[in-house]
XYZ file of C-alpha atoms in Angstrom:
743
model
C 15.662 -116.924 82.310
C 13.749 -113.757 83.049
C 16.223 -111.403 84.770
C 15.070 -108.799 87.247
C 14.350 -105.509 85.482
C 16.875 -102.800 86.205
C 16.493 -98.997 86.065
C 17.218 -97.351 82.729
C 20.611 -95.738 83.172
C 20.638 -93.610 80.080
C 19.171 -90.135 79.790
C 15.944 -90.693 77.831
C 14.985 -88.213 75.149
C 11.473 -87.173 74.234
C 9.332 -90.176 73.308
C 9.332 -90.922 69.580
C 6.270 -91.675 67.523
C 4.486 -94.725 68.950
C 3.589 -97.570 66.633
C -0.020 -98.289 65.735
C -1.943 -99.964 68.547
C -4.285 -102.710 67.438
C -6.296 -103.005 70.652
C -6.714 -101.637 74.160
C -6.486 -103.652 77.384
C -7.094 -107.308 76.572
C -10.563 -108.318 77.712
C -11.406 -111.198 75.354
C -9.665 -113.742 73.139
C -10.452 -111.740 70.011
C -8.009 -108.885 70.680
C -5.085 -111.290 70.983
C -5.935 -113.178 67.801
C -3.743 -111.126 65.478
C -3.558 -113.840 62.847
C 0.238 -114.077 63.086
C 1.654 -117.558 62.923
C 4.483 -118.454 65.358
C 7.858 -117.426 64.000
C 11.383 -117.496 65.281
C 13.332 -114.314 65.588
C 15.745 -115.590 62.936
C 12.999 -115.893 60.333
C 11.543 -112.537 61.260
C 14.927 -110.854 60.912
C 15.064 -111.745 57.224
C 11.675 -110.114 56.644
C 12.716 -106.951 58.462
C 16.060 -106.433 56.762
C 14.678 -103.489 54.797
C 12.623 -101.869 57.567
C 13.350 -102.303 61.280
C 10.384 -101.190 63.427
C 10.817 -98.335 65.865
C 9.787 -98.606 69.507
C 9.089 -95.787 71.960
C 12.321 -94.650 73.546
C 11.122 -95.425 77.061
C 10.652 -99.116 76.211
C 11.921 -101.919 78.434
C 12.151 -105.522 77.242
C 10.339 -107.726 79.805
C 9.123 -110.757 77.828
C 9.822 -112.623 74.618
C 8.597 -115.552 72.569
C 8.716 -117.010 69.053
C 6.304 -114.464 67.548
C 7.118 -111.254 69.409
C 8.223 -109.534 72.575
C 6.747 -107.645 75.527
C 7.871 -104.143 76.483
C 7.087 -101.995 79.508
C 6.917 -98.208 79.305
C 7.952 -95.762 82.009
C 4.344 -94.666 82.452
C 3.240 -98.208 83.376
C 1.879 -99.224 79.974
C 2.722 -102.582 78.420
C 2.629 -103.664 74.796
C 3.472 -106.665 72.647
C 5.297 -106.168 69.346
C 5.239 -108.780 66.576
C 8.457 -109.606 64.762
C 6.666 -110.200 61.479
C 5.258 -106.731 60.899
C 6.143 -104.585 63.943
C 2.460 -104.202 64.910
C 2.028 -103.411 68.590
C -0.804 -104.524 70.876
C -1.554 -102.681 74.111
C -1.743 -104.748 77.303
C -3.056 -104.051 80.810
C -0.854 -102.478 83.433
C 1.026 -104.937 85.589
C 1.552 -107.434 82.807
C 4.362 -109.947 83.155
C 6.152 -111.788 80.389
C 8.256 -114.906 80.214
C 11.050 -116.305 78.042
C 10.764 -118.487 74.952
C 6.970 -118.226 75.021
C 4.305 -115.989 73.507
C 2.361 -115.915 76.770
C 1.753 -112.862 78.913
C -0.001 -112.672 82.275
C -2.006 -109.656 83.419
C -2.873 -109.479 87.114
C -5.671 -107.853 89.088
C -5.610 -108.772 92.761
C -5.580 -112.559 93.076
C -6.871 -113.013 89.526
C -4.328 -113.624 86.764
C -5.170 -113.827 83.078
C -2.755 -115.596 80.716
C -2.832 -114.444 77.089
C -1.339 -116.287 74.136
C -0.044 -113.428 71.976
C 0.459 -115.760 68.978
C -3.322 -116.151 68.767
C -3.101 -119.928 68.992
C -5.280 -120.149 72.115
C -7.771 -118.105 74.097
C -6.990 -116.227 77.342
C -7.083 -118.279 80.527
C -8.039 -116.728 83.899
C -6.786 -118.219 87.158
C -7.746 -117.014 90.636
C -5.119 -118.010 93.217
C -7.101 -116.644 96.139
C -7.693 -120.179 97.373
C -3.975 -120.351 98.310
C -4.421 -117.675 100.947
C -3.914 -113.907 101.182
C -0.148 -114.232 101.234
C 0.094 -116.062 97.903
C 1.993 -113.985 95.340
C 2.791 -114.443 91.671
C 6.544 -114.827 91.173
C 6.906 -115.718 87.515
C 5.294 -117.128 84.428
C 6.719 -120.290 82.828
C 4.937 -120.767 79.510
C 1.266 -120.782 80.581
C 2.075 -121.894 84.138
C 2.010 -119.512 87.107
C 4.897 -119.757 89.576
C 3.332 -118.834 92.937
C 4.992 -118.271 96.310
C 2.781 -119.469 99.185
C 3.330 -118.997 102.940
C 3.741 -122.245 104.805
C 0.666 -123.436 106.616
C 2.654 -124.449 109.702
C 3.707 -120.852 110.320
C 7.424 -121.469 109.714
C 9.548 -118.783 108.147
C 9.986 -120.300 104.687
C 7.615 -120.383 101.730
C 6.486 -123.102 99.362
C 6.405 -122.812 95.584
C 3.365 -123.913 93.601
C 3.030 -124.350 89.851
C -0.519 -123.414 88.914
C -2.044 -123.887 85.463
C -5.497 -124.345 83.930
C -5.466 -126.835 81.063
C -8.883 -127.670 79.655
C -10.552 -125.213 82.060
C -9.508 -126.998 85.261
C -7.041 -125.478 87.744
C -4.059 -127.730 88.385
C -2.010 -126.880 91.493
C 1.325 -128.682 91.915
C 3.583 -127.817 94.857
C 7.239 -128.201 93.912
C 8.752 -131.211 95.592
C 12.388 -131.761 96.431
C 13.086 -128.477 98.216
C 14.506 -129.003 101.741
C 11.655 -128.258 104.092
C 13.920 -126.998 106.832
C 16.322 -124.984 104.627
C 14.242 -122.470 102.675
C 14.425 -119.228 104.650
C 13.375 -115.638 104.086
C 14.615 -115.275 100.497
C 13.244 -117.337 97.630
C 13.439 -116.072 94.055
C 12.408 -117.683 90.797
C 14.018 -117.232 87.394
C 12.398 -118.849 84.381
C 14.939 -120.347 81.990
C 12.502 -121.880 79.516
C 8.831 -122.965 79.545
C 10.103 -126.328 80.797
C 12.570 -125.374 83.544
C 13.118 -122.747 86.177
C 15.758 -122.093 88.774
C 14.993 -121.269 92.394
C 17.534 -119.339 94.454
C 17.237 -119.763 98.192
C 19.386 -119.821 101.290
C 19.564 -121.633 104.529
C 20.891 -120.084 107.705
C 24.159 -121.674 108.773
C 25.933 -120.211 111.820
C 23.825 -117.049 111.507
C 24.941 -116.543 107.893
C 23.215 -117.115 104.564
C 24.301 -120.226 102.712
C 22.938 -119.876 99.179
C 21.676 -122.664 96.925
C 20.258 -123.048 93.420
C 17.537 -125.588 92.704
C 16.642 -126.573 89.135
C 12.951 -127.423 88.720
C 11.376 -129.491 85.971
C 8.072 -127.747 85.266
C 6.427 -130.846 83.806
C 6.874 -132.838 87.019
C 7.075 -129.928 89.508
C 10.181 -131.577 90.904
C 13.657 -130.373 91.823
C 15.966 -132.274 89.485
C 19.232 -130.646 90.519
C 20.471 -128.659 93.489
C 23.847 -127.194 94.286
C 25.597 -124.777 96.619
C 25.931 -121.293 95.049
C 29.095 -119.695 96.358
C 29.294 -115.930 96.715
C 25.608 -115.459 95.881
C 23.233 -112.889 97.369
C 19.667 -111.624 97.027
C 20.234 -110.230 93.515
C 22.295 -113.072 92.077
C 21.548 -113.710 88.412
C 21.252 -117.441 87.600
C 21.196 -118.920 84.103
C 20.460 -122.468 82.992
C 20.809 -124.449 79.772
C 20.519 -128.094 78.846
C 24.215 -128.607 79.597
C 25.324 -125.883 82.020
C 24.353 -123.909 85.094
C 25.931 -120.534 85.852
C 25.461 -117.610 88.193
C 26.997 -114.200 88.760
C 28.845 -113.767 92.010
C 27.974 -110.791 94.156
C 30.684 -108.116 93.866
C 33.649 -108.603 96.186
C 34.744 -105.933 98.635
C 37.025 -104.433 95.978
C 34.186 -104.382 93.399
C 35.407 -107.291 91.304
C 32.949 -109.843 89.957
C 33.155 -113.345 88.525
C 30.864 -115.982 87.034
C 30.585 -119.507 88.377
C 29.954 -122.102 85.654
C 29.224 -125.785 86.148
C 28.148 -128.641 83.954
C 24.717 -129.938 84.802
C 24.703 -132.648 87.489
C 28.476 -132.429 87.941
C 29.949 -131.155 91.242
C 32.895 -129.119 89.937
C 32.535 -125.400 89.312
C 34.724 -123.153 87.181
C 35.183 -119.575 88.367
C 35.707 -116.988 85.613
C 36.851 -113.526 86.878
C 35.643 -110.591 84.765
C 36.832 -107.400 86.462
C 34.711 -104.758 88.117
C 30.943 -104.717 87.986
C 27.839 -103.627 89.826
C 24.899 -105.227 88.006
C 26.254 -107.918 85.743
C 23.750 -110.095 83.904
C 24.533 -113.468 82.316
C 22.753 -115.915 80.034
C 23.718 -119.234 78.519
C 23.330 -119.734 74.766
C 24.327 -123.223 73.763
C 28.052 -123.517 74.425
C 28.390 -119.749 74.841
C 28.067 -117.717 78.030
C 26.796 -114.180 77.434
C 27.449 -111.487 80.042
C 27.581 -107.732 80.461
C 27.447 -104.894 82.985
C 24.033 -103.226 82.769
C 24.904 -100.234 84.931
C 26.840 -97.989 82.561
C 28.086 -95.765 85.354
C 30.135 -92.656 84.521
C 33.495 -94.361 84.076
C 34.843 -96.743 81.420
C 34.539 -100.472 82.055
C 35.500 -103.399 79.793
C 32.348 -105.185 81.026
C 30.082 -102.686 79.271
C 28.325 -104.208 76.319
C 27.395 -107.781 75.586
C 30.233 -110.294 75.355
C 30.012 -114.040 74.798
C 32.605 -116.533 75.973
C 32.918 -119.982 74.463
C 32.719 -122.648 77.148
C 34.687 -125.008 74.921
C 37.518 -122.848 73.513
C 37.550 -119.782 75.790
C 37.130 -117.457 72.780
C 35.457 -114.159 73.672
C 33.366 -112.093 71.253
C 31.820 -108.682 71.915
C 28.637 -108.082 69.921
C 27.006 -105.043 71.627
C 28.478 -101.884 73.123
C 25.828 -101.549 75.849
C 23.415 -104.007 77.420
C 20.297 -103.497 79.518
C 18.507 -106.849 79.510
C 19.561 -110.314 78.371
C 16.834 -112.914 77.728
C 16.917 -116.469 76.414
C 15.092 -116.894 73.112
C 15.950 -120.527 72.316
C 18.744 -123.011 72.946
C 20.867 -121.153 70.399
C 19.526 -117.568 70.469
C 19.215 -114.627 72.833
C 17.014 -111.548 72.704
C 18.833 -108.553 74.199
C 17.982 -104.949 74.829
C 21.192 -103.011 74.306
C 22.948 -100.926 71.756
C 25.765 -100.491 69.301
C 27.641 -97.351 68.400
C 26.471 -97.648 64.781
C 22.801 -98.603 65.235
C 21.930 -97.205 68.640
C 19.672 -98.712 71.287
C 17.163 -101.376 70.434
C 16.251 -105.034 70.684
C 18.863 -107.321 69.119
C 18.840 -110.987 68.197
C 22.069 -112.764 69.182
C 22.726 -116.000 67.288
C 25.657 -117.905 65.785
C 26.778 -116.619 62.417
C 27.828 -118.773 59.459
C 31.152 -119.610 61.130
C 29.520 -120.323 64.493
C 30.644 -117.035 66.070
C 27.810 -115.054 67.719
C 26.559 -111.985 65.866
C 23.966 -109.315 66.645
C 21.049 -108.388 64.393
C 18.815 -105.395 65.115
C 15.201 -106.517 65.547
C 13.622 -103.242 66.687
C 15.120 -99.787 67.143
C 14.343 -97.264 69.854
C 15.743 -94.418 67.791
C 18.094 -93.586 70.643
C 21.848 -93.360 70.127
C 24.055 -94.839 72.817
C 26.906 -92.496 71.948
C 27.154 -89.020 73.383
C 25.310 -86.481 71.261
C 24.470 -82.806 71.445
C 20.705 -82.515 71.508
C 20.390 -78.730 71.800
C 22.785 -75.794 71.611
C 22.356 -72.192 72.676
C 25.353 -69.910 72.118
C 24.982 -66.187 71.336
C 26.919 -64.549 68.537
C 27.425 -61.199 70.304
C 28.255 -60.076 73.821
C 28.365 -56.767 75.681
C 29.706 -56.896 79.244
C 29.150 -53.264 80.227
C 26.460 -54.416 82.674
C 25.774 -57.720 84.384
C 22.737 -58.107 82.135
C 25.172 -58.722 79.319
C 26.692 -61.849 80.852
C 26.672 -64.611 78.277
C 25.067 -67.989 78.869
C 26.389 -70.860 76.763
C 24.332 -74.033 77.004
C 24.387 -77.492 75.479
C 21.997 -80.349 76.185
C 23.385 -83.844 75.814
C 21.936 -87.278 75.310
C 23.665 -88.585 78.440
C 25.523 -87.224 81.477
C 28.925 -85.768 80.698
C 31.361 -83.000 81.523
C 31.784 -80.283 78.917
C 34.971 -78.288 78.497
C 34.224 -74.854 77.073
C 36.906 -72.515 75.725
C 36.497 -68.936 74.533
C 39.612 -67.598 72.791
C 40.265 -63.980 71.859
C 41.454 -64.186 68.274
C 43.911 -61.288 68.378
C 45.633 -61.991 71.700
C 45.030 -65.696 72.265
C 43.785 -65.011 75.785
C 41.019 -67.333 76.860
C 38.317 -68.261 79.299
C 37.750 -71.922 80.068
C 35.046 -73.809 81.930
C 34.427 -77.419 82.823
C 30.744 -77.961 83.506
C 28.828 -81.115 84.433
C 25.387 -81.801 83.058
C 22.414 -81.214 85.358
C 19.357 -83.438 85.772
C 17.977 -82.213 82.427
C 21.180 -83.119 80.576
C 22.271 -79.494 80.207
C 25.782 -78.182 80.722
C 25.874 -74.402 80.997
C 28.547 -71.791 81.529
C 27.818 -68.158 82.294
C 30.631 -65.971 81.009
C 30.871 -62.729 82.966
C 33.418 -61.137 80.669
C 36.634 -62.184 82.395
C 39.569 -64.201 81.139
C 41.027 -67.060 83.158
C 43.548 -64.643 84.704
C 40.635 -62.425 85.843
C 41.439 -59.636 83.395
C 38.472 -58.096 81.607
C 37.792 -59.648 78.215
C 38.863 -57.500 75.289
C 36.559 -56.367 72.545
C 36.844 -58.200 69.261
C 36.372 -61.581 67.665
C 36.426 -64.837 69.617
C 36.302 -68.470 68.706
C 34.657 -70.923 71.049
C 35.077 -74.656 71.317
C 33.059 -77.156 73.343
C 34.354 -80.677 73.809
C 32.693 -83.437 75.806
C 33.641 -87.065 76.255
C 31.280 -89.887 77.234
C 31.853 -90.594 80.889
C 31.473 -94.303 80.328
C 33.987 -94.346 77.473
C 31.443 -95.670 74.966
C 31.784 -93.976 71.609
C 33.696 -90.876 70.509
C 33.878 -87.440 72.075
C 31.799 -84.634 70.605
C 33.025 -81.190 69.642
C 31.275 -78.010 68.575
C 32.927 -74.774 67.483
C 31.790 -71.310 66.564
C 32.499 -67.613 66.720
C 31.376 -64.809 68.971
C 32.030 -61.079 68.920
C 32.458 -58.982 72.053
C 31.698 -55.279 71.879
C 31.539 -53.723 75.319
C 32.113 -50.258 73.890
C 34.669 -47.749 75.096
C 34.791 -45.844 78.383
C 36.737 -42.699 79.315
C 38.746 -44.584 81.936
C 39.387 -47.688 79.817
C 42.698 -48.101 77.981
C 42.692 -51.821 77.093
C 39.770 -51.977 74.628
C 37.548 -53.867 77.054
C 34.932 -51.265 77.955
C 35.812 -51.750 81.630
C 37.506 -49.027 83.707
C 41.219 -49.175 84.392
C 43.036 -47.712 87.396
C 45.974 -45.386 86.702
C 48.701 -45.167 89.343
C 51.905 -43.163 89.058
C 54.877 -44.565 90.928
C 58.109 -42.587 90.761
C 58.466 -41.806 87.051
C 56.289 -44.645 85.730
C 52.582 -44.923 85.010
C 50.875 -48.227 85.813
C 47.550 -49.401 84.394
C 45.501 -51.797 86.537
C 42.475 -53.674 85.205
C 39.736 -52.562 87.605
C 37.772 -55.831 87.594
C 40.870 -57.839 88.414
C 41.904 -55.341 91.084
C 38.506 -54.634 92.638
C 36.457 -57.837 92.319
C 38.965 -60.379 93.585
C 41.168 -60.919 96.602
C 44.848 -61.034 95.799
C 48.009 -62.013 97.571
C 50.204 -58.934 97.313
C 49.676 -56.268 94.680
C 47.522 -56.892 91.617
C 49.593 -57.081 88.461
C 49.669 -54.025 86.207
C 50.916 -52.835 82.835
C 53.804 -50.365 82.950
C 52.983 -47.624 80.460
C 56.566 -46.384 80.545
C 58.669 -43.680 82.189
C 58.627 -39.903 81.977
C 55.315 -39.346 83.723
C 56.760 -37.280 86.585
C 56.993 -34.424 84.063
C 53.229 -33.958 84.349
C 51.338 -32.368 87.229
C 47.915 -33.215 85.814
C 46.724 -36.488 84.228
C 43.154 -36.406 82.894
C 40.907 -39.163 81.512
C 38.240 -37.339 79.473
C 37.772 -40.156 76.925
C 38.327 -40.175 73.182
C 39.333 -36.588 72.461
C 41.349 -37.317 69.316
C 38.495 -38.739 67.282
C 39.989 -42.205 67.012
C 38.415 -45.366 68.433
C 40.076 -45.528 71.829
C 40.161 -43.393 74.950
C 43.064 -40.997 75.354
C 44.954 -39.373 78.198
C 45.331 -35.622 78.496
C 48.258 -34.326 80.572
C 49.657 -30.933 81.599
C 53.374 -30.636 82.089
C 54.990 -28.435 84.698
C 55.502 -25.637 82.192
C 51.763 -25.440 81.473
C 51.734 -27.272 78.121
C 48.766 -29.568 77.464
C 49.403 -32.914 75.755
C 47.278 -35.722 74.294
C 48.470 -39.305 74.679
C 46.425 -41.184 72.052
C 45.044 -44.496 73.224
C 46.071 -47.572 71.254
C 43.585 -50.122 72.601
C 46.563 -52.392 73.273
C 46.653 -53.444 76.921
C 50.413 -54.065 76.720
C 51.186 -50.636 75.170
C 48.161 -48.487 75.977
C 49.424 -45.044 74.811
C 51.113 -43.707 71.706
C 53.613 -40.852 71.694
C 52.116 -37.626 73.096
C 50.854 -34.868 70.805
C 51.213 -31.222 71.892
C 47.936 -29.314 72.253
C 49.193 -25.938 73.426
C 50.630 -23.900 76.260
C 49.293 -21.538 78.924
C 47.323 -24.147 80.851
C 49.205 -23.410 84.072
C 46.761 -20.582 84.676
C 44.351 -23.203 85.988
C 44.396 -24.586 89.509
C 42.353 -27.609 88.463
C 41.355 -29.289 85.215
C 38.946 -32.213 84.856
C 37.105 -34.144 82.193
C 35.112 -37.370 81.952
C 32.976 -37.693 78.878
C 30.457 -35.387 77.235
C 29.081 -32.285 78.978
C 27.107 -30.611 76.182
C 25.356 -33.480 74.407
C 27.336 -33.599 71.158
C 28.955 -36.964 71.942
C 32.498 -35.603 72.274
C 34.494 -35.407 75.514
C 34.899 -31.960 77.021
C 37.098 -30.306 79.682
C 36.302 -28.016 82.608
C 38.981 -25.847 84.233
C 39.036 -23.465 87.229
C 41.501 -20.575 87.163
C 43.291 -18.878 90.033
C 40.631 -16.174 90.320
C 37.786 -18.653 90.703
C 36.509 -18.532 87.149
C 35.157 -21.748 85.617
C 35.861 -22.393 81.951
C 34.358 -24.855 79.499
C 36.423 -26.388 76.674
C 34.207 -28.013 74.087
C 35.650 -31.143 72.463
C 36.056 -31.103 68.688
C 37.218 -34.673 67.946
C 40.186 -33.224 66.013
C 43.625 -34.327 67.186
C 45.286 -31.191 65.823
C 42.825 -28.907 67.666
C 40.956 -31.139 70.130
C 39.196 -28.303 71.988
C 37.314 -25.232 70.832
C 38.156 -21.837 72.353
C 37.205 -21.658 75.990
C 33.907 -20.322 77.261
C 33.474 -18.944 80.784
C 30.615 -20.601 82.649
C 30.967 -19.556 86.287
C 32.554 -17.502 89.101
C 33.606 -18.181 92.676
C 35.019 -21.638 92.137
C 38.152 -20.776 94.099
C 36.356 -22.059 97.226
C 37.054 -25.586 95.958
C 40.335 -27.470 96.039
C 39.157 -30.430 94.003
C 37.004 -30.699 90.862
C 36.013 -34.093 89.474
C 33.975 -34.635 86.301
C 32.047 -37.804 87.129
C 30.090 -38.678 84.043
C 26.342 -39.013 84.394
C 25.505 -39.719 88.031
C 22.319 -37.697 88.210
C 20.215 -39.295 85.497
C 20.592 -36.582 82.817
C 21.925 -37.410 79.352
C 25.216 -35.555 79.918
C 27.870 -35.543 82.610
C 27.954 -33.991 86.053
C 30.587 -32.542 88.355
C 31.517 -32.897 92.025
C 33.560 -30.307 93.904
C 35.252 -30.465 97.312
C 35.479 -27.259 99.318
C 38.320 -26.402 101.657
C 36.330 -27.665 104.664
C 36.136 -31.141 103.108
C 32.475 -30.968 102.035
C 31.657 -32.555 98.704
C 29.084 -30.886 96.453
C 27.229 -32.166 93.389
C 26.684 -30.009 90.288
C 24.253 -31.599 87.867
C 25.048 -30.900 84.232
C 22.475 -28.997 82.202
C 23.648 -30.453 78.904
C 25.231 -27.234 77.573
C 28.515 -27.212 79.499
C 27.015 -25.428 82.482
C 25.718 -26.790 85.784
C 22.686 -26.439 88.009
C 22.873 -25.167 91.584
C 24.952 -27.295 93.873
C 23.662 -30.014 96.222
C 25.564 -31.045 99.338
C 26.718 -34.683 99.311
C 28.515 -34.884 102.649
C 31.576 -33.931 104.670
C 34.877 -35.532 105.568
C 36.203 -35.750 102.030
C 39.372 -33.853 102.958
C 40.653 -37.196 104.244
C 41.492 -38.066 100.637
C 44.409 -36.928 98.563
C 42.893 -38.145 95.313
C 39.254 -38.486 94.240
C 38.875 -40.209 90.888
C 35.774 -40.749 88.775
C 36.867 -44.174 87.604
C 33.629 -45.145 85.876
C 31.329 -48.092 86.454
C 33.361 -50.677 88.396
C 30.435 -52.890 89.412
C 28.646 -53.121 86.036
C 25.397 -51.802 87.458
C 25.193 -48.950 84.939
C 26.217 -46.258 87.449
C 29.594 -44.452 87.690
C 31.595 -44.838 90.911
C 34.296 -42.905 92.749
C 37.661 -44.133 94.033
C 39.713 -42.267 96.609
C 43.035 -42.726 98.386
C 44.448 -41.268 101.584
C 46.301 -38.007 102.118
C 49.582 -39.748 102.863
C 50.248 -39.929 99.156
C 50.944 -43.645 99.367
C 48.617 -46.399 98.199
C 49.677 -48.508 101.130
C 46.165 -48.992 102.471
C 42.838 -50.063 101.072
C 41.356 -47.670 98.542
C 37.939 -46.246 99.283
C 35.208 -47.152 96.814
C 31.974 -45.171 96.627
C 29.491 -46.904 94.372
C 27.037 -44.818 92.407
C 23.372 -45.161 93.367
C 21.652 -43.501 90.408
C 19.879 -41.133 92.828
C 21.127 -37.548 92.493
C 19.927 -36.766 96.026
C 22.190 -39.483 97.459
C 24.528 -40.182 94.540
C 26.962 -42.527 96.332
C 26.575 -45.479 98.660
C 28.578 -45.600 101.903
C 32.294 -46.164 101.576
C 33.516 -49.677 100.899
C 37.028 -51.083 100.821
C 38.109 -51.659 97.244
C 41.621 -53.035 96.888
C 45.143 -52.778 98.192
C 47.926 -51.853 95.788
C 51.376 -52.239 97.312
C 54.162 -50.580 95.342
C 57.773 -50.924 96.343
C 58.716 -49.125 99.573
C 59.362 -45.426 99.160
C 57.443 -45.038 95.934
C 55.421 -41.879 95.797
C 52.144 -42.759 94.144
C 49.241 -40.837 92.712
C 45.883 -42.245 91.640
C 44.347 -40.882 88.425
């Protein structure tokens, strides 16, 4: 039987090296005369035990005979491969093969040329144009054409002719025995051997299709058996042997399938349920019935693979893990395109073993595994999430569709980011990590392990796993206290200081208040909390505070998000002479954070950072006069494009002014930014919240309560218009009655 070819369901890899081609399109008997004598697959298998030939990976088995087999390529090419030596012969496009015969037919219009690929006879050309324009080639049975011909009386059915050309004379034999008034629109032929074929047709009964199978003896062109085929349809697969007739039922409404088996010329039929299937093929092999689901859809199914059921004992044997095409090779052998987990996809000979149980032997390999495999992998070893350009793309390409689970685990904390990604049309599963954990907190700096696991959707073969390491270094930022390089928000409520991860708080909607880390009590003792950066010379950013007696303190950063600050270290007293103090990074180009302070007389003072915890600032240097017109100073970091930081100042009328840093602790002449800034109680240079490389401002209302949406002003990178229009940032809802301050 020559089953209808089905689409290749497996993701095909790049085509492997093609075997040597002995000739181009067959135009004369000489190119087919390879000198190979007819052989059975069994004999050829012994010769190929040491070296199994390799076929192109886009091959499709479409014909087979004693000396070789016919394959079709995705690009329309056809070729014949000999069992004996694996030599391949190219054939014209549109070639058609048959079963149990070395013949191949190549068609061009109404002309059909039959080639004997064993070399035993010369090509034979038959023109069926005399049968009318509607005559079409259905199949090839040995060297005989099976032709469908419209009826001359204009009725809906079609007649079947067997056309051959022995001794140079065309012999046309219409098949007799088909009911002239029953053959309707559908009539399909399936060749079971060079001597027999089965015709599937239906008659219309009460406006419904009533399906039948007719067995035709090719020698006499006569129907020798006919029976009703229950639960058949247009795509029903029929198989025939010397003793049995069987067909695959069309799937029921619930997706279940069964095979109907009957002894030849006996009325009774045995129905064998098999489970769920979409495109089940079947083939008889002696007293065994072979079957398998050819559509390996993305879910496990016991019908995948090639199984054989004994029609005498009921024993079932599974010999292949996948099956694409099942073809009869002889009364006791099959030739099957399929695969095993161990040997991959190829053409297999199925025959009884020494104990009579069917076994599979690889005849030709396609070099294509049927199990899930990783074909390509692209995973970086380093990541820096300070800007969106640093987002990490992790990609794997697989040999078949799957879903990949990807885990990135911070070694020190155990916090992780997980993805589940399906493969795309190219077989790739990709995850783009934007530097957040699953709980939306910013990923910490440090070492990570990653693990990718993927299971075959169809359940065939084992899962695959890949592991590796990755290091994140997003640097440090003056307003970051969790070793992530991303700004944090500091909020004082009553006597406690709370640290909010800015990406979690600003980038995502939340029900209620975003969660925060409580840095402990005792913070109401301070009237100034500054975030200049790493002033102590250690790795992490520190806090600088002034208590109500005028003493300045350093709270060394720990880099631990759960306990962000160590015990404070006293810097010195007398700082209550200043009405405002600010700091945010380097102002003089030496890489160390500095402070700027305005005294009660309007003098502006510069404190150069030393990087020494014991004496973190050099003696002050006066850099300006008249700063008592401002009620708010904010060191912003670099918002104007210069290497060092800048300053914004709010006057008592609510106008905000920009002072660009000169790089020596002093500032250029002021530039007006805009008015209305007296609406805010706090203006904080939080850093780059949007990962665009530009520092931003956050502000909260004069009420002193963070009970409304914070105002976010994103940096533009243009010193003439340094901030974009106000945008709502987040809502932080402390308990009622809490007095809160944003730092």
